Coordinates of C-alpha atoms in Angstrom, one line a residue:
Chain A
X1 CA -18.4 79.4 130.6
X2 CA -19.0 75.9 131.9
X3 CA -18.2 72.4 130.9
X4 CA -20.8 69.9 132.2
X5 CA -20.2 66.2 132.5
X6 CA -23.8 65.1 131.8
X7 CA -23.0 61.4 131.9
X8 CA -19.8 59.4 132.6
X9 CA -20.9 55.8 132.3
X10 CA -20.6 53.0 129.9
X11 CA -23.4 51.8 127.5
X12 CA -25.5 50.0 130.1
X13 CA -25.1 52.8 132.7
X14 CA -24.2 52.4 136.3
X15 CA -26.0 50.9 138.2
X16 CA -26.6 48.2 135.7
X17 CA -30.1 46.6 135.5
X18 CA -30.3 43.5 137.7
X19 CA -26.8 43.9 139.2
X20 CA -26.1 43.7 142.9
X21 CA -22.3 44.4 142.8
X22 CA -20.7 46.9 145.3
X23 CA -20.6 49.8 142.8
X24 CA -24.2 49.2 141.5
X25 CA -25.5 49.3 145.0
X26 CA -23.1 52.0 146.3
X27 CA -24.6 55.0 148.1
X28 CA -21.9 57.3 146.6
X29 CA -23.8 59.4 144.0
X30 CA -20.5 59.5 142.0
X31 CA -21.0 55.8 141.4
X32 CA -24.2 56.5 139.5
X33 CA -23.3 57.1 135.9
X34 CA -25.7 57.9 133.0
X35 CA -24.5 57.4 129.5
X36 CA -21.5 59.5 128.5
X37 CA -22.3 63.0 127.2
X38 CA -21.2 66.5 127.9
X39 CA -22.4 70.1 127.4
X40 CA -20.7 73.5 127.1
X41 CA -22.8 76.3 128.4
X42 CA -21.8 79.9 127.8
X43 CA -22.6 83.3 126.5
X44 CA -21.3 84.2 123.1
X45 CA -20.1 87.7 123.2
X46 CA -21.3 90.2 120.6
X47 CA -20.2 93.7 119.7
X48 CA -23.7 94.8 118.9
X49 CA -25.6 93.6 122.0
X50 CA -24.9 91.8 125.3
X51 CA -24.4 88.4 123.8
X52 CA -26.4 85.2 123.2
X53 CA -26.6 82.2 125.5
X54 CA -25.3 79.1 123.9
X55 CA -25.4 75.4 124.8
X56 CA -23.5 72.8 122.7
X57 CA -23.8 69.1 123.4
X58 CA -21.3 66.4 122.7
X59 CA -23.5 63.4 121.8
X60 CA -27.2 62.8 122.5
X61 CA -27.4 59.6 124.4
X62 CA -30.5 57.8 125.8
X63 CA -30.4 59.7 129.1
X64 CA -30.5 63.2 127.4
X65 CA -33.9 64.1 129.0
X66 CA -32.8 63.2 132.5
X67 CA -29.4 64.9 131.9
X68 CA -31.0 68.1 130.5
X69 CA -33.4 68.4 133.4
X70 CA -30.6 67.8 136.0
X71 CA -28.2 70.3 134.4
X72 CA -31.1 72.7 133.8
X73 CA -30.2 73.0 130.1
X74 CA -32.6 75.5 128.5
X75 CA -31.4 75.4 124.9
X76 CA -29.3 73.4 122.5
X77 CA -27.6 75.2 119.6
X78 CA -25.7 72.3 118.3
X79 CA -24.7 68.7 118.9
X80 CA -21.3 67.3 117.9
X81 CA -21.5 63.5 117.6
X82 CA -18.5 61.3 118.3
X83 CA -20.0 58.2 116.6
X84 CA -23.2 56.3 115.9
X85 CA -23.6 53.9 118.8
X86 CA -26.9 53.7 120.7
X87 CA -25.5 55.1 123.9
X88 CA -24.4 58.3 122.1
X89 CA -27.3 58.9 119.7
X90 CA -30.6 57.5 121.0
X91 CA -31.6 60.7 122.8
X92 CA -31.8 62.9 119.7
X93 CA -35.6 62.9 119.8
X94 CA -35.5 64.8 123.1
X95 CA -34.4 67.9 121.3
X96 CA -37.9 68.6 120.2
X97 CA -38.3 70.4 123.5
X98 CA -35.3 72.7 122.7
X99 CA -36.9 73.4 119.3
X100 CA -40.0 74.6 121.2
X101 CA -38.2 76.7 123.7
X102 CA -35.7 78.4 121.4
X103 CA -37.9 78.4 118.3
X104 CA -34.9 77.4 116.2
X105 CA -33.5 74.1 114.8
X106 CA -30.6 72.3 116.3
X107 CA -27.4 72.0 114.2
X108 CA -25.9 68.5 114.0
X109 CA -22.2 67.9 113.3
X110 CA -21.2 64.4 112.5
X111 CA -19.2 62.2 110.1
X112 CA -20.8 60.9 107.0
X113 CA -21.4 57.4 108.5
X114 CA -22.9 58.8 111.7
X115 CA -25.2 61.0 109.7
X116 CA -26.3 58.0 107.6
X117 CA -27.1 56.2 110.8
X118 CA -29.1 59.1 112.2
X119 CA -31.1 59.3 108.9
X120 CA -31.9 55.6 109.1
X121 CA -32.8 55.5 112.8
X122 CA -34.6 58.9 112.8
X123 CA -36.4 58.5 109.5
X124 CA -39.5 60.3 111.1
X125 CA -37.3 63.4 111.6
X126 CA -35.3 63.3 108.3
X127 CA -38.1 62.1 106.0
X128 CA -41.3 63.4 107.7
X129 CA -43.4 63.0 104.6
X130 CA -43.5 59.3 105.4
X131 CA -45.1 59.9 108.8
X132 CA -48.7 58.6 108.9
X133 CA -49.7 61.4 111.4
X134 CA -48.7 65.0 111.1
X135 CA -46.4 64.4 114.1
X136 CA -44.4 67.0 116.0
X137 CA -40.8 66.0 115.1
X138 CA -37.4 67.4 115.9
X139 CA -36.1 70.2 113.7
X140 CA -32.4 69.8 112.8
X141 CA -29.9 70.9 110.3
X142 CA -27.2 68.4 109.4
X143 CA -23.6 69.3 108.9
X144 CA -21.1 66.8 107.7
X145 CA -17.6 66.8 109.2
X146 CA -15.2 66.7 106.3
X147 CA -13.2 63.5 105.6
X148 CA -10.1 65.5 106.3
X149 CA -11.6 66.4 109.7
X150 CA -11.3 70.2 109.1
X151 CA -12.0 72.4 112.2
X152 CA -15.5 73.8 112.6
X153 CA -15.8 77.3 114.0
X154 CA -19.1 77.8 115.7
X155 CA -20.4 80.5 118.1
X156 CA -16.9 81.6 119.1
X157 CA -15.4 78.1 119.6
X158 CA -13.2 76.0 117.3
X159 CA -14.1 72.3 117.2
X160 CA -11.3 70.2 115.7
X161 CA -12.3 66.6 115.2
X162 CA -9.6 64.1 116.4
X163 CA -9.5 60.7 114.7
X164 CA -9.8 57.9 117.2
X165 CA -10.2 54.2 116.8
X166 CA -13.0 52.5 118.8
X167 CA -12.1 48.9 118.1
X168 CA -12.3 48.7 114.3
X169 CA -14.7 51.6 114.0
X170 CA -13.1 55.0 113.2
X171 CA -14.8 57.6 115.4
X172 CA -13.9 61.2 116.5
X173 CA -13.0 63.1 119.6
X174 CA -12.9 66.9 119.6
X175 CA -10.3 69.5 120.5
X176 CA -12.2 72.5 121.7
X177 CA -10.7 76.0 122.0
X178 CA -11.5 79.6 121.3
X179 CA -12.0 80.3 117.6
X180 CA -9.5 82.7 115.9
X181 CA -10.3 86.2 117.0
X182 CA -12.8 85.0 119.6
X183 CA -12.8 86.7 123.0
X184 CA -14.2 83.6 124.6
X185 CA -12.0 82.0 127.3
X186 CA -12.1 79.5 130.1
X187 CA -9.3 78.1 132.2
X188 CA -10.2 74.6 131.1
X189 CA -9.6 75.4 127.4
X190 CA -8.2 74.0 125.2
X191 CA -10.0 70.8 126.1
X192 CA -9.9 67.6 124.2
X193 CA -12.8 65.1 124.6
X194 CA -11.9 61.6 123.6
X195 CA -14.5 59.1 124.7
X196 CA -15.0 55.6 123.2
X197 CA -11.6 54.9 122.0
X198 CA -9.1 52.0 122.1
X199 CA -6.3 53.6 120.1
X200 CA -5.0 56.9 118.9
X201 CA -3.6 57.0 115.3
X202 CA -0.3 58.8 114.8
X203 CA -1.9 61.9 113.1
X204 CA -4.0 62.6 116.2
X205 CA -1.3 63.0 118.8
X206 CA -0.5 66.6 117.8
X207 CA -4.1 67.6 118.6
X208 CA -3.5 66.5 122.2
X209 CA -0.6 68.9 122.7
X210 CA -0.9 72.0 124.9
X211 CA -4.1 71.1 126.5
X212 CA -5.5 72.5 129.7
X213 CA -7.9 69.6 130.0
X214 CA -8.1 66.1 128.5
X215 CA -11.3 64.0 129.0
X216 CA -10.5 60.4 128.0
X217 CA -12.2 57.0 127.9
X218 CA -11.2 54.6 130.8
X219 CA -13.7 51.8 130.9
X220 CA -12.3 49.7 133.7
X221 CA -9.0 47.9 134.7
X222 CA -9.6 44.8 132.7
X223 CA -8.8 44.9 128.9
X224 CA -11.6 45.5 126.4
X225 CA -11.5 45.3 122.6
X226 CA -13.0 48.8 122.0
X227 CA -12.2 50.9 125.1
X228 CA -9.1 52.0 126.9
X229 CA -8.4 50.6 130.3
X230 CA -7.5 53.0 133.1
X231 CA -3.8 52.1 132.7
X232 CA -3.9 52.7 129.0
X233 CA -5.6 56.1 129.6
X234 CA -2.9 57.0 132.1
X235 CA -0.2 56.1 129.6
X236 CA -1.7 58.6 127.1
X237 CA -2.1 61.2 129.8
X238 CA 1.5 60.8 130.8
X239 CA 2.6 61.3 127.3
X240 CA 0.6 64.4 126.4
X241 CA 0.6 66.0 129.8
X242 CA -2.5 68.1 130.0
X243 CA -2.9 70.4 133.0
X244 CA -5.8 68.2 134.2
X245 CA -7.2 65.0 133.0
X246 CA -10.6 63.5 133.6
X247 CA -11.5 59.8 133.0
X248 CA -15.0 59.0 131.6
X249 CA -17.2 56.2 130.3
X250 CA -16.6 54.0 133.3
X251 CA -18.2 50.6 133.9
X252 CA -19.5 49.2 137.1
X253 CA -16.2 47.6 137.9
X254 CA -14.9 51.1 138.8
X255 CA -15.6 52.4 142.4
X256 CA -15.2 56.1 142.3
X257 CA -13.7 56.6 145.8
X258 CA -11.4 53.6 145.7
X259 CA -10.2 54.3 142.1
X260 CA -9.7 58.0 142.7
X261 CA -7.3 57.3 145.5
X262 CA -5.0 55.4 143.2
X263 CA -4.8 58.0 140.4
X264 CA -1.8 60.2 140.0
X265 CA -1.9 64.0 140.7
X266 CA -3.9 66.0 138.1
X267 CA -6.0 63.0 137.1
X268 CA -9.6 62.6 138.3
X269 CA -12.5 60.3 137.6
X270 CA -15.2 62.4 136.2
X271 CA -18.7 62.0 137.6
X272 CA -22.2 62.9 136.5
X273 CA -22.9 66.5 137.4
X274 CA -19.2 67.6 137.6
X275 CA -18.9 71.1 136.2
X276 CA -15.7 72.8 135.1
X277 CA -16.2 76.6 135.5
X278 CA -14.1 79.6 136.3
X279 CA -12.1 77.4 138.6
X280 CA -11.1 73.8 137.7
X281 CA -12.2 71.5 140.5
Chain B
X1 CA -49.0 39.0 140.7
X2 CA -48.3 42.7 140.2
X3 CA -49.1 45.3 137.6
X4 CA -46.5 48.1 137.6
X5 CA -47.1 51.5 136.0
X6 CA -43.5 52.1 135.0
X7 CA -44.3 55.4 133.2
X8 CA -47.5 57.4 132.7
X9 CA -46.3 60.4 130.8
X10 CA -46.6 61.7 127.2
X11 CA -43.7 61.6 124.7
X12 CA -41.7 64.5 126.1
X13 CA -42.1 63.2 129.7
X14 CA -43.1 65.4 132.6
X15 CA -41.4 67.7 133.6
X16 CA -40.7 68.7 130.1
X17 CA -37.2 70.1 129.3
X18 CA -37.1 73.8 129.6
X19 CA -40.6 74.2 131.0
X20 CA -41.4 76.2 134.2
X21 CA -45.2 75.5 134.3
X22 CA -46.8 74.6 137.6
X23 CA -46.9 70.8 136.9
X24 CA -43.3 70.7 135.5
X25 CA -42.1 72.4 138.7
X26 CA -44.5 70.6 141.1
X27 CA -43.1 68.9 144.2
X28 CA -45.7 66.2 144.0
X29 CA -43.8 63.1 142.8
X30 CA -47.0 62.0 141.0
X31 CA -46.5 64.9 138.6
X32 CA -43.2 63.4 137.4
X33 CA -44.0 61.1 134.5
X34 CA -41.6 59.0 132.5
X35 CA -42.7 57.7 129.2
X36 CA -45.7 55.4 129.2
X37 CA -44.9 51.7 129.9
X38 CA -46.0 48.9 132.2
X39 CA -44.8 45.6 133.6
X40 CA -46.5 42.5 134.9
X41 CA -44.5 40.7 137.4
X42 CA -45.5 37.2 138.7
X43 CA -44.6 33.6 139.3
X44 CA -45.9 31.2 136.7
X45 CA -47.2 28.1 138.5
X46 CA -45.8 24.7 137.5
X47 CA -47.0 21.3 138.3
X48 CA -43.4 19.9 138.4
X49 CA -41.6 22.5 140.5
X50 CA -42.4 25.6 142.4
X51 CA -42.8 27.9 139.5
X52 CA -40.8 30.4 137.4
X53 CA -40.6 34.1 137.9
X54 CA -41.9 36.1 135.0
X55 CA -41.8 39.7 133.9
X56 CA -43.6 40.9 130.8
X57 CA -43.3 44.5 129.6
X58 CA -45.8 46.5 127.6
X59 CA -43.5 48.7 125.4
X60 CA -39.9 49.5 125.9
X61 CA -39.6 53.3 125.9
X62 CA -36.6 55.6 126.3
X63 CA -36.8 55.5 130.1
X64 CA -36.6 51.7 130.4
X65 CA -33.3 51.6 132.3
X66 CA -34.5 54.1 134.8
X67 CA -37.9 52.4 135.1
X68 CA -36.3 48.9 135.5
X69 CA -34.0 50.1 138.2
X70 CA -36.8 51.9 140.1
X71 CA -39.2 48.9 139.9
X72 CA -36.2 46.5 140.6
X73 CA -37.1 44.4 137.6
X74 CA -34.7 41.5 137.5
X75 CA -35.8 39.8 134.3
X76 CA -37.8 40.3 131.1
X77 CA -39.4 37.3 129.4
X78 CA -41.3 39.2 126.7
X79 CA -42.3 42.7 125.5
X80 CA -45.6 43.4 123.9
X81 CA -45.4 46.5 121.7
X82 CA -48.4 48.7 121.2
X83 CA -46.8 50.6 118.2
X84 CA -43.6 51.9 116.8
X85 CA -43.3 55.5 118.2
X86 CA -40.0 56.6 119.8
X87 CA -41.5 56.9 123.2
X88 CA -42.6 53.3 123.1
X89 CA -39.6 51.6 121.5
X90 CA -36.4 53.5 122.0
X91 CA -35.4 51.6 125.2
X92 CA -35.1 48.2 123.5
X93 CA -31.4 48.2 123.7
X94 CA -31.5 48.2 127.5
X95 CA -32.7 44.5 127.5
X96 CA -29.1 43.5 126.9
X97 CA -28.8 43.5 130.7
X98 CA -31.8 41.1 131.1
X99 CA -30.1 38.8 128.5
X100 CA -27.1 38.7 130.8
X101 CA -29.0 38.1 134.0
X102 CA -31.4 35.5 132.7
X103 CA -29.2 34.0 130.1
X104 CA -32.0 33.8 127.6
X105 CA -33.4 36.0 124.8
X106 CA -36.4 38.3 125.2
X107 CA -39.5 37.5 123.1
X108 CA -40.9 40.4 121.2
X109 CA -44.6 40.6 120.2
X110 CA -45.6 43.3 117.7
X111 CA -47.5 43.9 114.6
X112 CA -45.8 43.6 111.2
X113 CA -45.2 47.4 110.8
X114 CA -43.8 47.7 114.3
X115 CA -41.5 44.8 113.7
X116 CA -40.3 46.4 110.5
X117 CA -39.6 49.6 112.3
X118 CA -37.6 47.7 115.0
X119 CA -35.6 45.9 112.4
X120 CA -34.7 49.2 110.7
X121 CA -33.9 51.1 113.9
X122 CA -32.1 48.2 115.6
X123 CA -30.2 47.0 112.6
X124 CA -27.3 46.2 114.9
X125 CA -29.5 43.8 116.8
X126 CA -31.4 42.2 114.0
X127 CA -28.5 42.1 111.4
X128 CA -25.4 41.9 113.6
X129 CA -23.2 40.7 110.7
X130 CA -23.1 44.3 109.6
X131 CA -21.6 45.5 112.9
X132 CA -18.0 46.7 112.5
X133 CA -17.0 45.5 116.0
X134 CA -18.1 42.2 117.6
X135 CA -20.5 44.1 119.8
X136 CA -22.5 42.9 122.7
X137 CA -26.0 43.2 121.3
X138 CA -29.5 42.4 122.6
X139 CA -30.8 38.8 122.0
X140 CA -34.4 38.8 120.9
X141 CA -36.9 36.5 119.2
X142 CA -39.5 38.3 117.2
X143 CA -43.1 37.2 117.1
X144 CA -45.6 38.8 114.7
X145 CA -49.1 39.5 116.0
X146 CA -51.4 38.1 113.3
X147 CA -53.4 40.6 111.1
X148 CA -56.5 39.2 112.6
X149 CA -55.1 40.0 116.0
X150 CA -55.4 36.5 117.4
X151 CA -54.8 36.0 121.1
X152 CA -51.3 35.0 122.3
X153 CA -51.1 32.6 125.3
X154 CA -47.8 33.1 127.1
X155 CA -46.6 32.0 130.5
X156 CA -50.2 31.5 131.8
X157 CA -51.6 34.7 130.5
X158 CA -53.7 35.4 127.4
X159 CA -52.9 38.6 125.6
X160 CA -55.6 39.6 123.1
X161 CA -54.6 42.6 120.9
X162 CA -57.2 45.3 120.6
X163 CA -57.3 47.4 117.5
X164 CA -57.0 51.1 118.4
X165 CA -56.6 54.2 116.2
X166 CA -53.8 56.6 117.2
X167 CA -54.7 59.4 114.8
X168 CA -54.4 57.7 111.4
X169 CA -52.1 55.0 112.6
X170 CA -53.6 51.6 113.5
X171 CA -52.0 50.5 116.8
X172 CA -52.9 47.9 119.4
X173 CA -53.9 47.8 123.0
X174 CA -54.1 44.5 124.9
X175 CA -56.7 42.6 126.9
X176 CA -54.8 40.6 129.5
X177 CA -56.4 37.7 131.4
X178 CA -55.6 34.2 132.6
X179 CA -55.0 31.8 129.7
X180 CA -57.5 28.9 129.4
X181 CA -56.8 26.3 132.1
X182 CA -54.3 28.7 133.8
X183 CA -54.4 28.9 137.6
X184 CA -53.1 32.4 137.6
X185 CA -55.3 35.1 139.0
X186 CA -55.3 38.6 140.3
X187 CA -58.1 40.9 141.3
X188 CA -57.1 43.4 138.6
X189 CA -57.6 40.9 135.8
X190 CA -59.0 41.0 133.2
X191 CA -57.1 44.2 132.5
X192 CA -57.2 46.1 129.2
X193 CA -54.3 48.5 128.4
X194 CA -55.2 51.1 125.8
X195 CA -52.5 53.8 125.6
X196 CA -52.0 56.1 122.6
X197 CA -55.4 56.1 121.0
X198 CA -57.8 58.6 119.7
X199 CA -60.6 56.3 118.6
X200 CA -61.9 52.7 119.2
X201 CA -63.2 51.0 116.1
X202 CA -66.5 49.0 116.4
X203 CA -64.9 45.6 116.5
X204 CA -62.8 46.5 119.6
X205 CA -65.7 47.4 122.0
X206 CA -66.5 43.7 122.9
X207 CA -62.9 43.3 124.1
X208 CA -63.5 46.0 126.8
X209 CA -66.5 44.1 128.3
X210 CA -66.3 42.5 131.7
X211 CA -63.0 44.2 132.7
X212 CA -61.8 44.5 136.2
X213 CA -59.3 47.2 135.1
X214 CA -59.1 49.5 132.2
X215 CA -55.9 51.5 131.6
X216 CA -56.6 54.2 129.0
X217 CA -55.0 57.2 127.3
X218 CA -56.0 60.6 128.6
X219 CA -53.5 63.2 127.4
X220 CA -55.0 66.4 128.7
X221 CA -58.2 68.4 128.6
X222 CA -57.6 70.1 125.3
X223 CA -58.3 68.2 122.1
X224 CA -55.4 66.4 120.3
X225 CA -55.4 64.7 116.9
X226 CA -53.9 61.4 118.1
X227 CA -54.8 61.1 121.8
X228 CA -58.0 61.0 123.9
X229 CA -58.8 63.9 126.1
X230 CA -59.7 63.2 129.7
X231 CA -63.4 63.7 128.8
X232 CA -63.2 61.4 125.9
X233 CA -61.6 58.7 128.1
X234 CA -64.3 59.1 130.7
X235 CA -67.0 58.7 128.0
X236 CA -65.4 55.3 127.1
X237 CA -65.1 54.3 130.7
X238 CA -68.7 55.2 131.3
X239 CA -69.8 53.0 128.4
X240 CA -67.7 49.8 129.2
X241 CA -67.9 50.2 133.0
X242 CA -64.7 48.4 134.3
X243 CA -64.5 47.9 138.1
X244 CA -61.6 50.4 138.1
X245 CA -60.1 52.7 135.5
X246 CA -56.7 54.3 135.4
X247 CA -55.8 57.2 133.1
X248 CA -52.3 57.3 131.5
X249 CA -50.0 59.1 129.0
X250 CA -50.7 62.5 130.6
X251 CA -49.1 65.7 129.5
X252 CA -47.8 68.5 131.6
X253 CA -51.2 70.3 131.5
X254 CA -52.5 67.7 133.9
X255 CA -51.9 68.3 137.6
X256 CA -52.3 65.0 139.5
X257 CA -53.9 66.4 142.7
X258 CA -56.2 68.9 141.0
X259 CA -57.3 66.5 138.3
X260 CA -57.9 63.5 140.5
X261 CA -60.4 65.6 142.6
X262 CA -62.5 66.0 139.5
X263 CA -62.7 62.4 138.4
X264 CA -65.7 60.2 139.1
X265 CA -65.6 57.3 141.6
X266 CA -63.6 54.3 140.3
X267 CA -61.4 56.4 138.0
X268 CA -57.9 57.4 139.0
X269 CA -55.0 59.1 137.3
X270 CA -52.2 56.5 137.2
X271 CA -48.7 57.6 138.3
X272 CA -45.2 56.3 137.9
X273 CA -44.6 53.6 140.5
X274 CA -48.2 52.8 141.1
X275 CA -48.6 49.0 141.6
X276 CA -51.7 46.9 141.4
X277 CA -51.3 43.9 143.6
X278 CA -53.4 41.6 145.7
X279 CA -55.5 44.7 146.6
X280 CA -56.4 47.3 144.1
X281 CA -55.4 50.8 145.4

């Protein structure tokens, strides 16, 4: 069972178009960051046969095609959306290829406001009768996360939405762990994935207890109205004490090598292509 | 003055996600095709100073960031849209970086129905008062192509829309040439760019006369309801006789090397990164 960091960059990506800064021109591949997204790839055990391969994405950003090719993703059973911003949703159309390969629709899980956004932006998918040509459009099944953010048990994993604040916009992170009675396991579970956040409301703190892994927003050192700084992320990490923490959604102010040196033990900058598997790197 | 083929692939790109065919696994970089888009990069002469650098895009597809980085595009003065499909419009958000670098908005030129589509999909850009956070959004100025498809003179170039049919959807190509009294010139002008088409209505044929360069849709060999086949493209090329023709928007059925061998003199498969400059390759 693997956790893939498909992208670890902020909304413009790193390098940024037209930028000649040290990070944007760095030769270190860890300084090249596609838009933040992740995938969990595993085999779902079965009592009746030898199991079913599963891939579940967190967000579908504009780099999804490039990310899927690089990680050699061959299917997509579901996508859990954190929120409706372009850098987390504008790759949804790429899943048409997964529909072809797996001959099945892709399940979408999102809050009501994100689903409304997807329906507006992807009208050709959700309201194909309006299409002028009989176009080949993505096949999806929408599932609404409940307003109370009840857990979703899917393919052996429990996904519990975590309320986060992304500036003034309420978004979600996810606590991911084996579903009750599931035989699935990985040393990096339970994992909480909290990108695009500037604050954690009181009710969300308990969902960050007892983690093996915390993935958390850390845009840069300088303050930002809708993202955590590296210091703010470290303060949260220090309070909830996961076994390991990975910072994500970094901007081009963050040099991987230089920043990693300054982080405390157990905390790493994530980078595109990093995979958590049977051993945690 | 340069014409850059930023992308020459069909809507899923080549390689396609989850595909192991010969072209999708080819080591020939010309078999790797991002979504179809192009750029014209030049210096606009001026009588009062030594000119102004200009970059004008045709379409803004989902690979725009990757394409802009590869072609080292440093600015974007305008985007001419052929139509509203995802593979031609879903990169518009990337121009925020051009706004930062050039400290000026980007001019958009499109037909009414494409502008309506952009306003719906990019509500956060066109109706920012609705945004929950004070977000950093793209700065654009929309210009509607007239229903009569009157030419647009911009920065020394004349852009004449060409009515094309993309299945049942009316779209446009563009005939690009020096504007009246412009001192701009390039051996590849006049150039007509006709991607995403299955038929050319009678009134459009005169706009393909006297071309130096014709860029034309050629999806694959097998018929398709909304795209030209290679043979259909060759029939049009044979009738209008440009000095050079380049095929674009190819699917993964088209091997570059094998297909190029079969093309008549003066006709080439375009490929990502191909640049027409002072000499036509």
